[in-house]
Short mmCIF file of C-alpha atoms in Angstrom, two decimals:
data_model
loop_
_atom_site.label_atom_id
_atom_site.label_comp_id
_atom_site.label_asym_id
_atom_site.label_seq_id
_atom_site.Cartn_x
_atom_site.Cartn_y
_atom_site.Cartn_z
CA MET A 1 110.66 51.25 83.62
CA THR A 2 114.47 52.41 85.10
CA GLY A 3 113.64 52.36 88.63
CA TRP A 4 114.75 55.12 91.30
CA LEU A 5 115.61 56.18 94.54
CA ALA A 6 115.08 58.85 95.51
CA ILE A 7 115.94 60.00 99.98
CA ALA A 8 113.46 62.87 100.58
CA GLY A 9 113.20 65.68 102.86
CA LEU A 10 109.56 66.37 104.72
CA GLY A 11 111.29 69.85 106.35
CA PRO A 12 109.68 70.33 109.94
CA GLY A 13 106.33 68.80 108.79
CA ALA A 14 104.29 72.04 107.17
CA ALA A 15 103.54 71.78 103.44
CA ARG A 16 104.66 75.45 102.82
CA LEU A 17 108.34 74.72 103.88
CA VAL A 18 108.18 71.79 101.36
CA THR A 19 110.83 72.23 98.17
CA PRO A 20 108.84 72.09 94.55
CA GLU A 21 111.72 68.73 93.81
CA VAL A 22 110.54 67.05 96.59
CA THR A 23 106.74 67.20 95.76
CA ALA A 24 107.18 66.40 92.51
CA ALA A 25 109.45 62.94 93.35
CA LEU A 26 106.44 62.45 96.20
CA THR A 27 104.03 62.69 92.83
CA GLU A 28 106.05 60.40 89.86
CA ALA A 29 106.47 57.91 93.06
CA THR A 30 105.16 54.25 93.24
CA ASP A 31 106.79 53.21 96.68
CA LEU A 32 106.85 55.33 99.79
CA ILE A 33 109.28 54.45 102.63
CA GLY A 34 109.48 55.42 106.11
CA TYR A 35 108.35 56.37 109.36
CA GLY A 36 104.67 56.03 110.09
CA PRO A 37 103.53 59.69 110.04
CA TYR A 38 105.90 60.73 107.51
CA VAL A 39 104.87 58.62 105.01
CA MET A 40 101.34 59.25 106.06
CA ARG A 41 101.97 63.37 106.08
CA VAL A 42 101.15 61.69 101.87
CA PRO A 43 97.58 61.13 100.97
CA GLU A 44 97.19 58.22 99.15
CA ARG A 45 96.94 58.11 95.42
CA ILE A 46 96.35 55.44 92.86
CA GLY A 47 99.50 54.02 92.49
CA LEU A 48 101.43 54.85 94.70
CA THR A 49 101.85 52.04 97.81
CA ARG A 50 103.20 53.31 100.77
CA HIS A 51 105.37 51.43 103.21
CA PRO A 52 104.93 52.93 106.89
CA SER A 53 107.40 51.61 109.66
CA ASP A 54 107.94 51.52 113.44
CA ASN A 55 111.34 54.30 114.43
CA ARG A 56 114.33 52.47 114.06
CA GLU A 57 113.88 50.19 111.26
CA GLU A 58 116.13 52.05 109.63
CA ILE A 59 118.36 48.65 108.26
CA ASP A 60 115.28 47.18 107.23
CA ARG A 61 113.68 50.48 105.89
CA ALA A 62 116.38 50.96 103.24
CA SER A 63 117.27 47.40 101.96
CA LEU A 64 113.13 47.89 101.48
CA ALA A 65 114.02 51.20 99.55
CA LEU A 66 116.59 49.51 97.83
CA GLN A 67 115.63 46.12 96.34
CA LEU A 68 112.46 48.43 95.03
CA ALA A 69 113.90 50.59 93.44
CA ALA A 70 116.07 47.77 91.61
CA GLU A 71 113.12 46.20 90.57
CA GLY A 72 111.73 49.33 88.43
CA LYS A 73 110.45 50.96 91.47
CA ARG A 74 110.26 54.74 91.45
CA VAL A 75 111.12 54.83 95.40
CA VAL A 76 111.10 58.39 97.58
CA VAL A 77 112.32 57.37 101.60
CA VAL A 78 110.37 60.31 103.35
CA SER A 79 112.57 62.06 106.04
CA SER A 80 111.26 64.67 108.17
CA GLY A 81 113.46 68.01 108.00
CA ASP A 82 116.59 67.46 105.55
CA PRO A 83 116.87 63.88 105.06
CA GLY A 84 121.16 63.66 105.51
CA VAL A 85 121.50 65.83 108.82
CA PHE A 86 120.88 62.32 111.38
CA ALA A 87 117.98 61.06 108.86
CA MET A 88 117.29 58.41 106.51
CA ALA A 89 119.93 59.89 103.92
CA ALA A 90 123.75 58.04 105.71
CA ALA A 91 121.35 54.57 106.70
CA VAL A 92 119.82 54.06 102.92
CA PHE A 93 123.96 54.48 102.25
CA GLU A 94 125.40 52.16 104.30
CA ALA A 95 122.41 49.55 102.90
CA VAL A 96 124.50 50.03 99.81
CA GLU A 97 127.83 49.33 101.01
CA ALA A 98 126.67 45.74 103.34
CA GLY A 99 123.93 45.27 100.04
CA ASP A 100 124.48 44.19 96.78
CA PRO A 101 127.12 45.03 94.81
CA SER A 102 125.32 46.00 91.65
CA TRP A 103 122.49 48.88 94.49
CA ARG A 104 125.85 51.31 93.43
CA ASP A 105 124.63 52.10 90.29
CA LEU A 106 121.31 52.33 90.88
CA ASP A 107 120.21 56.15 89.94
CA ILE A 108 120.41 57.34 94.01
CA ARG A 109 119.57 61.02 94.32
CA VAL A 110 119.27 63.22 98.05
CA LEU A 111 117.05 66.30 97.91
CA PRO A 112 117.31 68.50 100.99
CA GLY A 113 115.07 69.80 103.75
CA ILE A 114 114.86 72.29 105.39
CA SER A 115 116.09 70.26 108.80
CA ALA A 116 114.76 70.98 112.37
CA MET A 117 117.30 73.79 113.62
CA PHE A 118 116.63 76.36 110.89
CA ALA A 119 113.24 76.11 111.33
CA ALA A 120 113.23 76.69 114.46
CA ALA A 121 115.72 79.29 114.25
CA ALA A 122 114.08 80.86 111.98
CA ARG A 123 110.76 80.95 113.97
CA ILE A 124 113.00 83.14 116.81
CA GLY A 125 115.57 85.23 115.69
CA ALA A 126 118.83 83.91 114.41
CA PRO A 127 120.48 81.91 116.75
CA LEU A 128 122.91 79.83 113.93
CA GLY A 129 124.00 83.08 112.92
CA HIS A 130 127.79 82.61 114.20
CA ASP A 131 130.34 79.63 113.72
CA PHE A 132 127.42 76.46 115.93
CA CYS A 133 127.69 72.99 115.21
CA ALA A 134 125.45 69.72 115.49
CA ILE A 135 125.11 67.38 117.79
CA ASN A 136 123.31 63.66 117.98
CA LEU A 137 121.93 63.63 121.73
CA SER A 138 120.99 59.78 120.92
CA ASP A 139 124.27 57.45 122.74
CA ASN A 140 121.88 54.35 121.00
CA LEU A 141 124.67 54.29 118.18
CA LYS A 142 127.85 56.16 119.58
CA PRO A 143 128.68 55.62 122.87
CA TRP A 144 128.12 58.13 125.44
CA ASP A 145 131.73 59.56 126.43
CA LEU A 146 131.86 60.28 122.71
CA ILE A 147 129.63 62.36 123.08
CA GLU A 148 130.60 64.55 126.63
CA ARG A 149 134.16 64.63 124.99
CA ARG A 150 132.21 66.57 121.72
CA LEU A 151 129.47 68.73 123.93
CA ARG A 152 132.87 70.08 125.57
CA LEU A 153 134.83 70.88 123.11
CA ALA A 154 132.19 71.97 121.33
CA ALA A 155 131.80 74.88 124.32
CA GLN A 156 135.56 76.00 124.28
CA ALA A 157 135.16 76.39 120.90
CA ASP A 158 132.25 78.74 121.92
CA PHE A 159 130.25 76.86 118.62
CA VAL A 160 126.84 77.04 119.20
CA ILE A 161 125.36 73.92 119.87
CA ALA A 162 122.20 72.51 118.25
CA LEU A 163 121.07 69.20 120.04
CA TYR A 164 119.24 67.01 117.92
CA ASN A 165 116.76 64.13 119.82
CA PRO A 166 117.85 65.72 123.07
CA LEU A 167 115.66 62.48 124.75
CA SER A 168 113.36 60.26 124.57
CA LYS A 169 111.60 57.82 127.17
CA GLY A 170 114.22 55.65 126.26
CA ARG A 171 117.17 57.79 127.30
CA PRO A 172 116.05 59.60 129.78
CA TRP A 173 119.32 61.59 131.32
CA GLN A 174 120.77 61.69 128.83
CA LEU A 175 120.04 65.85 129.01
CA GLY A 176 120.03 67.06 131.63
CA ARG A 177 123.95 65.20 131.31
CA ALA A 178 124.50 67.73 128.38
CA LEU A 179 122.83 70.76 130.77
CA ASP A 180 125.10 70.39 133.47
CA LEU A 181 127.90 69.63 131.78
CA LEU A 182 127.48 71.99 129.59
CA ARG A 183 126.62 75.00 132.67
CA GLU A 184 130.28 73.86 133.45
CA GLU A 185 132.39 75.09 130.67
CA ARG A 186 129.56 77.65 129.56
CA THR A 187 128.12 81.20 131.52
CA ASP A 188 125.04 79.94 133.36
CA SER A 189 123.11 83.57 131.49
CA VAL A 190 123.89 81.80 127.97
CA PRO A 191 119.95 81.07 126.13
CA VAL A 192 118.96 78.04 125.60
CA VAL A 193 116.05 77.48 123.33
CA PHE A 194 114.05 74.60 123.49
CA ALA A 195 112.01 73.79 120.27
CA SER A 196 108.88 71.63 120.32
CA ALA A 197 106.84 70.66 116.81
CA VAL A 198 107.93 73.28 115.17
CA GLY A 199 105.91 75.31 112.47
CA ASP A 200 102.55 73.28 113.96
CA VAL A 201 99.99 74.06 115.98
CA ARG A 202 101.47 72.90 118.53
CA GLU A 203 104.56 74.36 118.61
CA ALA A 204 105.83 75.36 121.18
CA ILE A 205 109.59 77.55 121.74
CA ASP A 206 110.86 78.43 125.21
CA THR A 207 114.20 80.74 126.08
CA VAL A 208 115.35 79.89 128.92
CA THR A 209 118.98 80.70 130.31
CA LEU A 210 121.61 77.63 130.23
CA ARG A 211 121.09 78.32 134.88
CA GLU A 212 116.92 77.96 134.22
CA ALA A 213 117.38 75.54 131.75
CA VAL A 214 116.01 71.48 132.91
CA ALA A 215 115.83 68.87 131.03
CA SER A 216 112.17 67.65 131.41
CA ARG A 217 111.07 70.92 129.37
CA ALA A 218 112.19 68.81 125.99
CA ASP A 219 110.14 65.72 124.58
CA MET A 220 111.05 63.62 121.13
CA ARG A 221 109.89 66.69 118.83
CA THR A 222 111.78 68.76 120.44
CA LEU A 223 115.10 70.58 119.07
CA VAL A 224 117.82 71.93 121.78
CA LEU A 225 120.18 75.06 120.93
CA ILE A 226 122.45 76.28 123.76
CA GLY A 227 123.84 79.80 122.52
CA SER A 228 127.05 80.34 122.08
CA SER A 229 129.25 83.90 124.51
CA LEU A 230 127.80 85.85 121.90
CA THR A 231 124.05 85.56 121.78
CA ARG A 232 121.59 87.37 122.37
CA LEU A 233 117.74 88.23 123.12
CA ILE A 234 115.89 91.57 121.99
CA ALA A 235 113.36 92.59 124.08
CA ARG A 236 110.49 94.04 122.57
CA ALA A 237 107.36 95.21 123.87
CA THR A 238 105.35 93.18 122.54
CA GLY A 239 105.50 89.12 121.84
CA LYS A 240 108.61 87.71 123.00
CA PRO A 241 111.78 88.15 122.47
CA PHE A 242 114.59 87.86 119.46
CA VAL A 243 117.00 85.98 119.59
CA TYR A 244 120.28 86.11 117.42
CA THR A 245 124.43 84.83 117.55
CA PRO A 246 125.75 88.54 116.20
CA ARG A 247 128.40 88.48 113.30
CA SER A 248 130.93 89.34 114.33
CA ALA A 249 133.38 87.59 117.03
CA GLY A 250 136.66 89.46 118.97
CA GLY A 251 137.73 86.53 120.62
CA LEU A 252 137.42 82.91 122.49
CA SER A 253 134.95 83.91 125.91
CA MET B 1 99.57 99.57 104.51
CA THR B 2 100.55 97.55 107.47
CA GLY B 3 104.52 96.72 106.65
CA TRP B 4 106.75 94.41 107.39
CA LEU B 5 109.95 91.66 107.09
CA ALA B 6 111.19 88.59 105.82
CA ILE B 7 114.78 87.82 105.76
CA ALA B 8 113.43 85.17 102.98
CA GLY B 9 116.55 82.21 102.24
CA LEU B 10 116.86 81.19 98.36
CA GLY B 11 118.72 78.78 98.51
CA PRO B 12 121.50 77.88 96.03
CA GLY B 13 119.97 78.79 92.81
CA ALA B 14 117.57 75.90 91.45
CA ALA B 15 114.04 77.73 91.82
CA ARG B 16 113.72 73.32 92.18
CA LEU B 17 115.22 74.30 96.01
CA VAL B 18 112.83 77.16 96.96
CA THR B 19 109.98 76.28 98.97
CA PRO B 20 106.52 77.80 98.77
CA GLU B 21 106.63 80.34 101.70
CA VAL B 22 109.57 81.55 100.77
CA THR B 23 107.49 82.20 96.32
CA ALA B 24 105.20 84.10 98.74
CA ALA B 25 106.56 86.53 100.05
CA LEU B 26 107.80 87.06 96.45
CA THR B 27 105.36 87.74 95.49
CA GLU B 28 103.66 89.53 98.50
CA ALA B 29 106.36 92.06 98.29
CA THR B 30 107.18 95.57 96.67
CA ASP B 31 110.62 96.42 98.11
CA LEU B 32 112.83 93.56 97.23
CA ILE B 33 116.55 93.93 98.89
CA GLY B 34 119.59 92.36 98.86
CA TYR B 35 123.00 91.37 96.98
CA GLY B 36 122.70 92.12 93.33
CA PRO B 37 122.73 88.33 91.86
CA TYR B 38 120.09 87.45 94.73
CA VAL B 39 118.36 90.40 93.49
CA MET B 40 117.99 89.70 89.81
CA ARG B 41 117.61 85.99 90.36
CA VAL B 42 113.50 87.63 91.00
CA PRO B 43 112.07 88.79 88.44
CA GLU B 44 110.67 92.22 87.64
CA ARG B 45 106.70 92.31 87.82
CA ILE B 46 104.33 96.32 88.36
CA GLY B 47 104.38 97.45 92.26
CA LEU B 48 107.83 95.89 93.15
CA THR B 49 111.06 97.93 93.86
CA ARG B 50 113.76 95.80 94.17
CA HIS B 51 117.16 97.43 95.20
CA PRO B 52 120.69 95.76 94.80
CA SER B 53 123.22 96.62 96.75
CA ASP B 54 126.93 95.47 96.51
CA ASN B 55 128.48 93.00 99.26
CA ARG B 56 129.88 93.64 102.19
CA GLU B 57 126.58 96.46 102.84
CA GLU B 58 125.03 94.10 105.11
CA ILE B 59 124.11 96.80 107.92
CA ASP B 60 123.23 99.10 105.64
CA ARG B 61 121.19 97.24 103.43
CA ALA B 62 119.25 95.42 107.07
CA SER B 63 118.14 98.74 107.63
CA LEU B 64 117.61 100.69 105.02
CA ALA B 65 114.83 97.14 105.13
CA LEU B 66 113.26 97.73 108.47
CA GLN B 67 112.39 102.11 107.35
CA LEU B 68 110.75 100.78 104.45
CA ALA B 69 108.99 98.31 106.52
CA ALA B 70 108.28 100.82 109.12
CA GLU B 71 107.05 102.99 106.37
CA GLY B 72 104.49 100.88 105.36
CA LYS B 73 105.60 98.43 102.77
CA ARG B 74 106.60 95.06 102.37
CA VAL B 75 109.44 94.35 102.76
CA VAL B 76 111.49 90.80 101.36
CA VAL B 77 115.28 91.03 101.68
CA VAL B 78 117.30 87.71 99.79
CA SER B 79 120.63 85.96 101.09
CA SER B 80 121.34 82.49 99.32
CA GLY B 81 120.52 79.68 100.95
CA ASP B 82 119.55 79.38 104.52
CA PRO B 83 119.15 83.48 105.63
CA GLY B 84 120.23 82.29 109.43
CA VAL B 85 124.09 80.60 108.49
CA PHE B 86 125.83 83.13 107.60
CA ALA B 87 124.26 85.45 106.11
CA MET B 88 121.10 87.99 105.91
CA ALA B 89 118.64 87.64 109.06
CA ALA B 90 122.15 87.69 111.86
CA ALA B 91 122.36 91.33 109.98
CA VAL B 92 118.69 92.13 110.93
CA PHE B 93 118.85 91.76 113.56
CA GLU B 94 122.50 93.49 114.68
CA ALA B 95 120.50 96.58 113.22
CA VAL B 96 117.52 96.43 114.59
CA GLU B 97 119.28 95.50 118.80
CA ALA B 98 121.34 98.99 117.54
CA GLY B 99 118.15 101.09 115.28
CA ASP B 100 115.42 103.51 116.11
CA PRO B 101 113.32 101.20 119.13
CA SER B 102 110.00 100.90 117.10
CA TRP B 103 111.65 99.00 114.67
CA ARG B 104 111.45 95.86 117.34
CA ASP B 105 108.06 95.46 117.96
CA LEU B 106 107.51 95.72 113.39
CA ASP B 107 106.59 92.07 111.49
CA ILE B 108 110.20 90.75 111.03
CA ARG B 109 109.84 87.25 109.80
CA VAL B 110 113.20 85.01 108.90
CA LEU B 111 112.00 82.72 106.31
CA PRO B 112 114.60 78.36 106.21
CA GLY B 113 116.34 77.83 102.47
CA ILE B 114 118.72 75.21 101.70
CA SER B 115 121.97 75.83 103.48
CA ALA B 116 124.60 75.85 100.81
CA MET B 117 126.06 72.73 102.85
CA PHE B 118 122.83 70.32 102.92
CA ALA B 119 122.45 71.08 98.67
CA ALA B 120 126.10 70.19 98.39
CA ALA B 121 126.05 66.88 100.77
CA ALA B 122 122.67 65.78 99.07
CA ARG B 123 124.22 66.10 95.80
CA ILE B 124 127.24 63.35 96.75
CA GLY B 125 125.41 60.80 99.62
CA ALA B 126 126.04 62.23 103.06
CA PRO B 127 128.37 63.12 104.35
CA LEU B 128 126.88 65.59 107.59
CA GLY B 129 124.87 62.34 108.37
CA HIS B 130 126.80 62.16 111.67
CA ASP B 131 127.83 65.11 114.19
CA PHE B 132 128.65 67.74 111.87
CA CYS B 133 130.38 72.28 112.43
CA ALA B 134 130.05 74.80 110.40
CA ILE B 135 132.66 77.48 110.35
CA ASN B 136 132.68 80.64 108.64
CA LEU B 137 136.86 80.96 107.06
CA SER B 138 135.96 84.36 106.33
CA ASP B 139 138.42 87.02 108.84
CA ASN B 140 136.22 90.17 108.62
CA LEU B 141 134.18 90.13 111.53
CA LYS B 142 136.46 88.42 113.73
CA PRO B 143 140.77 86.92 114.29
CA TRP B 144 142.25 84.37 112.91
CA ASP B 145 143.58 82.32 115.71
CA LEU B 146 139.51 82.57 117.14
CA ILE B 147 139.32 80.24 113.81
CA GLU B 148 142.29 78.53 114.36
CA ARG B 149 141.06 76.99 117.58
CA ARG B 150 138.16 76.14 116.21
CA LEU B 151 139.27 74.28 113.42
CA ARG B 152 141.33 72.26 116.30
CA LEU B 153 138.61 71.70 118.44
CA ALA B 154 136.12 70.71 116.08
CA ALA B 155 138.88 68.67 114.49
CA GLN B 156 139.76 66.68 118.06
CA ALA B 157 135.96 66.77 118.63
CA ASP B 158 135.93 64.80 115.20
CA PHE B 159 132.71 66.71 113.44
CA VAL B 160 132.67 66.74 110.24
CA ILE B 161 133.91 70.38 108.96
CA ALA B 162 131.51 72.89 106.94
CA LEU B 163 134.28 75.49 106.17
CA TYR B 164 131.18 78.78 104.27
CA ASN B 165 133.04 81.76 102.20
CA PRO B 166 136.75 79.72 102.03
CA LEU B 167 137.70 81.90 99.86
CA SER B 168 138.15 85.49 97.91
CA LYS B 169 139.61 87.93 96.53
CA GLY B 170 140.85 89.02 100.11
CA ARG B 171 141.61 86.73 101.79
CA PRO B 172 143.34 83.84 100.05
CA TRP B 173 145.88 82.27 102.19
CA GLN B 174 143.42 81.62 105.30
CA LEU B 175 141.98 78.13 102.94
CA GLY B 176 144.92 76.63 102.67
CA ARG B 177 146.54 77.65 106.51
CA ALA B 178 143.53 76.09 107.90
CA LEU B 179 143.51 72.91 105.40
CA ASP B 180 147.72 72.92 106.68
CA LEU B 181 146.36 73.09 110.52
CA LEU B 182 143.90 69.83 109.77
CA ARG B 183 146.21 68.08 107.75
CA GLU B 184 148.50 67.63 111.80
CA GLU B 185 145.10 67.42 113.38
CA ARG B 186 143.69 64.11 111.54
CA THR B 187 144.72 61.48 108.91
CA ASP B 188 145.69 61.99 105.34
CA SER B 189 143.39 60.05 103.49
CA VAL B 190 139.79 61.53 105.77
CA PRO B 191 137.33 63.00 102.37
CA VAL B 192 137.48 65.77 101.50
CA VAL B 193 134.82 68.29 99.04
CA PHE B 194 134.83 70.94 97.01
CA ALA B 195 131.05 71.15 96.30
CA SER B 196 131.35 74.98 94.13
CA ALA B 197 128.06 76.80 92.44
CA VAL B 198 125.90 73.77 93.81
CA GLY B 199 122.54 72.70 91.81
CA ASP B 200 123.88 75.47 88.81
CA VAL B 201 124.80 74.97 85.08
CA ARG B 202 128.42 75.30 86.50
CA GLU B 203 128.44 72.85 88.89
CA ALA B 204 131.62 70.97 90.03
CA ILE B 205 131.75 68.59 92.66
CA ASP B 206 134.93 67.10 93.21
CA THR B 207 135.67 64.06 96.14
CA VAL B 208 139.90 64.64 97.31
CA THR B 209 141.98 63.52 99.84
CA LEU B 210 142.86 65.90 102.36
CA ARG B 211 146.70 64.90 101.70
CA GLU B 212 145.67 66.16 98.49
CA ALA B 213 143.19 69.15 99.51
CA VAL B 214 144.36 71.96 97.56
CA ALA B 215 142.69 75.63 97.83
CA SER B 216 143.36 77.36 95.06
CA ARG B 217 140.89 74.32 93.46
CA ALA B 218 138.58 77.03 95.65
CA ASP B 219 136.36 80.31 94.87
CA MET B 220 133.91 82.72 95.96
CA ARG B 221 131.19 79.77 95.58
CA THR B 222 132.70 76.97 96.56
CA LEU B 223 131.70 75.25 99.85
CA VAL B 224 134.73 72.73 100.84
CA LEU B 225 133.32 70.18 102.93
CA ILE B 226 135.84 67.96 105.89
CA GLY B 227 135.04 64.31 105.95
CA SER B 228 135.81 63.42 109.80
CA SER B 229 137.44 59.45 111.04
CA LEU B 230 134.62 57.83 109.67
CA THR B 231 133.45 59.69 106.77
CA ARG B 232 133.93 57.35 104.13
CA LEU B 233 133.41 56.92 99.84
CA ILE B 234 132.12 53.74 98.25
CA ALA B 235 132.95 53.73 94.68
CA ARG B 236 130.96 53.18 91.26
CA ALA B 237 130.91 51.63 88.06
CA THR B 238 129.56 54.62 86.41
CA GLY B 239 129.95 58.05 87.83
CA LYS B 240 131.53 59.79 91.26
CA PRO B 241 131.54 57.90 94.32
CA PHE B 242 129.09 58.49 96.71
CA VAL B 243 130.46 60.57 100.19
CA TYR B 244 128.98 59.13 103.52
CA THR B 245 129.36 59.40 106.98
CA PRO B 246 127.73 56.11 109.34
CA ARG B 247 125.89 57.12 111.76
CA SER B 248 126.89 54.39 113.92
CA ALA B 249 130.46 55.54 116.15
CA GLY B 250 132.89 53.31 118.35
CA GLY B 251 134.78 56.30 119.68
CA LEU B 252 137.35 58.88 119.32
CA SER B 253 140.27 57.87 116.49
#
């Protein structure tokens, strides 16, 4: 049996957003590896071994996956969203580079998925319709001063800013600090979207102004979008306003 | 009949990357609107009217879609990639805001898809594994000096940079200018990926250094990724190297 390793994106959660490519890989897999809740999204079946693990054990997980593939297993590493965006794909390639040289020539494929910022954007309109950036707000793997510098430059570039991993029990103050910093750089009236558990029954999406934005609104399952100077609301008689960023820009505000 | 409008992302082209949600909408649609080649990806069937249009007619297309939905049709506007990323969703909301007030309360949904940068990234490794930005290099709707300023700030922030719409017959010099500017701001050895026609039989993906990068390598179907100071190559005995950006960063280079 020839082993392979697929690093697959399950999207934000709903089955309607899982690509056929990912579904096919899950069907062919002998081994499934990933953070417990993601692994548990895939039903048990005969011939499939599920290896749920804790959060934060990315490199162990990646090495196990590579080892099993080298032994001839058909391995799927599952990520939520897109595996290439602040998820398992980079961890796997870190393990490839540091690990057994033979791992480099394994059949390794990344199967893209719908990342949180696009799922969130789609639910409210088109906030990412103009130039944008994505910043992982976690300072577990990079210094906080680098994150601050990036936020300032991103604000000066007038990007729409997507903040991943804005808050957790171990990182309680970072989002508040980021919002304060953005208030120094950007007009107080720009829309800020808090999108939690997108596509799930617990989905909650709120749009406020940067002035009103409070970090405690976010949790581990929240994606925060900070509008650019162009981002606009369209009021509706029924339901929440649409939020979008027009394609045209006259110049920097 | 209650009309609705879905703005759907077909992904980079291959059926294996079209979400079930988009497939379902295409099955229910009475009218299909979009740039000719995208509309033609969806097979003819009884009960479906296809409205292929030229490129650059986004607002006319969006207004037609809204009008048909208001008349009770089930309308799908198709985009390649993700409709929210430099595609039709923003154009539809521009038309909503400028158009008939009743359009605001139509059933309008955006159905996300796999955007070009994630499809391209997945094919070569995990170049977007750290903070990144996406810049539309077209100066049809924004001044070139804004694009230059954004490129410089993005380089200073050490983002991986995805360049959409890098080149066309009407915009022949912009990518060369952007590469020159990035060479001033970023080390010459960072990897640059030219990814053309991803997922298609004509797919061509090349990784060079910023020093070697030549604009003429790109065409209208190319996505260009500029590595950050962290982006690395993993050489392989067989096949092309993997390209990835580690999750960890020590500080700005």
